[in-house]
């Protein structure tokens, strides 16, 4: 059987998107593992499905390359929003998308009828430990708490943007061994549902440099929910203003934690190619 797909990237975080409104895919987790493989498949950080919704204009599901399903995906929802608009599946430039992190609101920023960027109301950050979830702290906030990983102690700030994040501020990002540290954070006993980890250097109060190890995907060039979690963590630690540019390996995202307690993320999303998956 052939399945039509499009391939997208947002700041170099790349995804296969499939219109699954006819609900034909029986096992999307297994399909994600096969499609995301960079040698035997299409190659991507995740698989995203466009689905119908009873409570919103569309529903989005995101699977990591290891087959685990994530609640949300910040870079992915920008790609999703642009796909449904560019294909004419909606003519609204602002609409609602049901995700595992609730109903989120992307809006397309147009210039001469062309989509230039996508801004997403990512909802409110979740800061209570047991809701993130982080084990052992009840409903407390985890802001700059000591967390020992591979024999070294870091100051950890934990935030959920629907999916769990652990943000660590470091002096020297370049010398960090992400591939060794990332898996140890991801599987640490604090995190019963595993965790995405962001390592961040503050350049100034409106510019932060971030690198990420993603749960279920490993090192990626960018993480949208991670950029949002990073800004929230920086504000909680009094290191940044409530609006900043987050510089990722694959591009820049603008993030604002507004007075209404919602986090707004703005960035690009580009379709790279389209094809038919055989199998
Ligand atoms: O929470 C998770 O398991 C993430 N790996 C999901 C993907 C998050 C993403 N990088 C983002 O941009 O938010 C796509």
XYZ file of C-alpha atoms in Angstrom, residues 53-179:
127
model
C -11.341 16.386 16.053
C -14.662 16.744 17.818
C -13.474 19.630 19.987
C -11.159 21.574 17.643
C -10.591 22.246 13.938
C -8.012 19.422 13.763
C -6.291 16.901 15.995
C -2.520 16.271 15.967
C -0.679 13.147 17.157
C 3.126 13.030 17.352
C 5.290 9.903 17.586
C 9.008 10.045 18.305
C 11.496 8.083 16.236
C 11.594 5.366 18.916
C 7.825 4.856 18.564
C 6.856 6.554 21.847
C 3.978 9.023 21.586
C 4.566 12.568 22.870
C 1.819 14.815 24.170
C 2.982 17.797 22.167
C 5.512 19.068 19.695
C 6.211 22.779 19.278
C 8.152 22.687 16.002
C 5.774 20.056 14.688
C 2.616 22.065 15.326
C 3.996 24.936 13.209
C 4.574 22.485 10.335
C 1.103 21.018 10.947
C -0.519 24.467 10.859
C 1.174 25.413 7.621
C 0.324 22.085 5.953
C -3.408 22.296 6.666
C -3.502 25.916 5.473
C -1.303 25.516 2.371
C -3.316 22.452 1.286
C -6.582 24.367 1.689
C -7.938 22.036 4.376
C -8.872 25.229 6.220
C -9.083 28.805 5.028
C -8.735 30.198 8.536
C -5.378 31.761 9.364
C -5.957 31.064 13.064
C -7.489 27.806 14.198
C -7.540 25.225 16.972
C -5.612 21.960 17.227
C -6.372 19.250 19.768
C -3.139 17.779 21.208
C -2.119 15.742 24.239
C -1.378 19.131 25.841
C -4.935 20.386 25.311
C -6.313 22.582 22.558
C -3.653 24.893 21.138
C -4.013 27.831 18.782
C -1.619 28.377 15.881
C -1.886 31.490 13.719
C -0.194 31.967 10.381
C 1.770 35.150 9.788
C 1.204 36.008 6.139
C 3.131 38.288 3.861
C 1.736 38.737 0.332
C -0.438 35.639 0.811
C 2.634 33.535 1.684
C 3.159 32.026 5.117
C 6.276 33.636 6.631
C 6.079 32.216 10.116
C 3.703 30.551 12.515
C 2.856 31.832 15.983
C 1.410 29.343 18.446
C -0.395 29.916 21.703
C 1.246 27.011 23.536
C -0.991 27.331 26.589
C 0.115 27.629 30.207
C 3.288 26.018 31.536
C 2.818 23.377 34.239
C 5.151 23.861 37.204
C 3.907 21.467 39.938
C 6.333 18.527 40.210
C 3.766 15.717 40.211
C 2.013 17.194 37.178
C 5.173 17.444 35.042
C 5.788 14.638 36.227
C 8.797 14.692 38.572
C 8.742 12.106 41.372
C 9.329 12.847 45.040
C 8.407 16.537 45.373
C 4.604 16.494 45.647
C 3.154 19.681 44.206
C 6.292 21.795 44.746
C 8.048 23.697 41.993
C 11.450 22.448 40.874
C 13.496 25.595 40.360
C 17.284 25.282 40.413
C 17.282 22.105 42.546
C 20.357 19.923 42.755
C 20.114 16.890 40.467
C 23.016 14.460 40.272
C 23.594 12.785 36.921
C 26.633 10.604 36.146
C 28.343 11.822 39.311
C 27.939 15.528 38.655
C 25.379 17.858 40.243
C 23.365 20.295 38.127
C 20.781 22.944 39.022
C 17.563 21.620 37.460
C 14.401 23.575 36.681
C 11.459 21.454 35.523
C 8.585 22.601 33.335
C 5.883 20.795 31.392
C 4.567 22.305 28.177
C 2.284 19.290 27.953
C 5.451 17.201 27.645
C 8.108 17.074 30.380
C 11.280 19.190 30.294
C 14.309 19.593 32.552
C 16.247 22.829 31.973
C 19.858 23.170 33.110
C 21.847 26.413 32.876
C 25.515 25.875 32.063
C 28.493 28.142 31.432
C 30.010 26.249 28.535
C 27.659 24.563 26.056
C 30.392 23.711 23.575
C 32.220 21.310 25.848
C 29.079 19.459 26.917
C 28.874 15.772 25.960
C 25.160 15.702 25.009
C 25.167 12.095 23.830
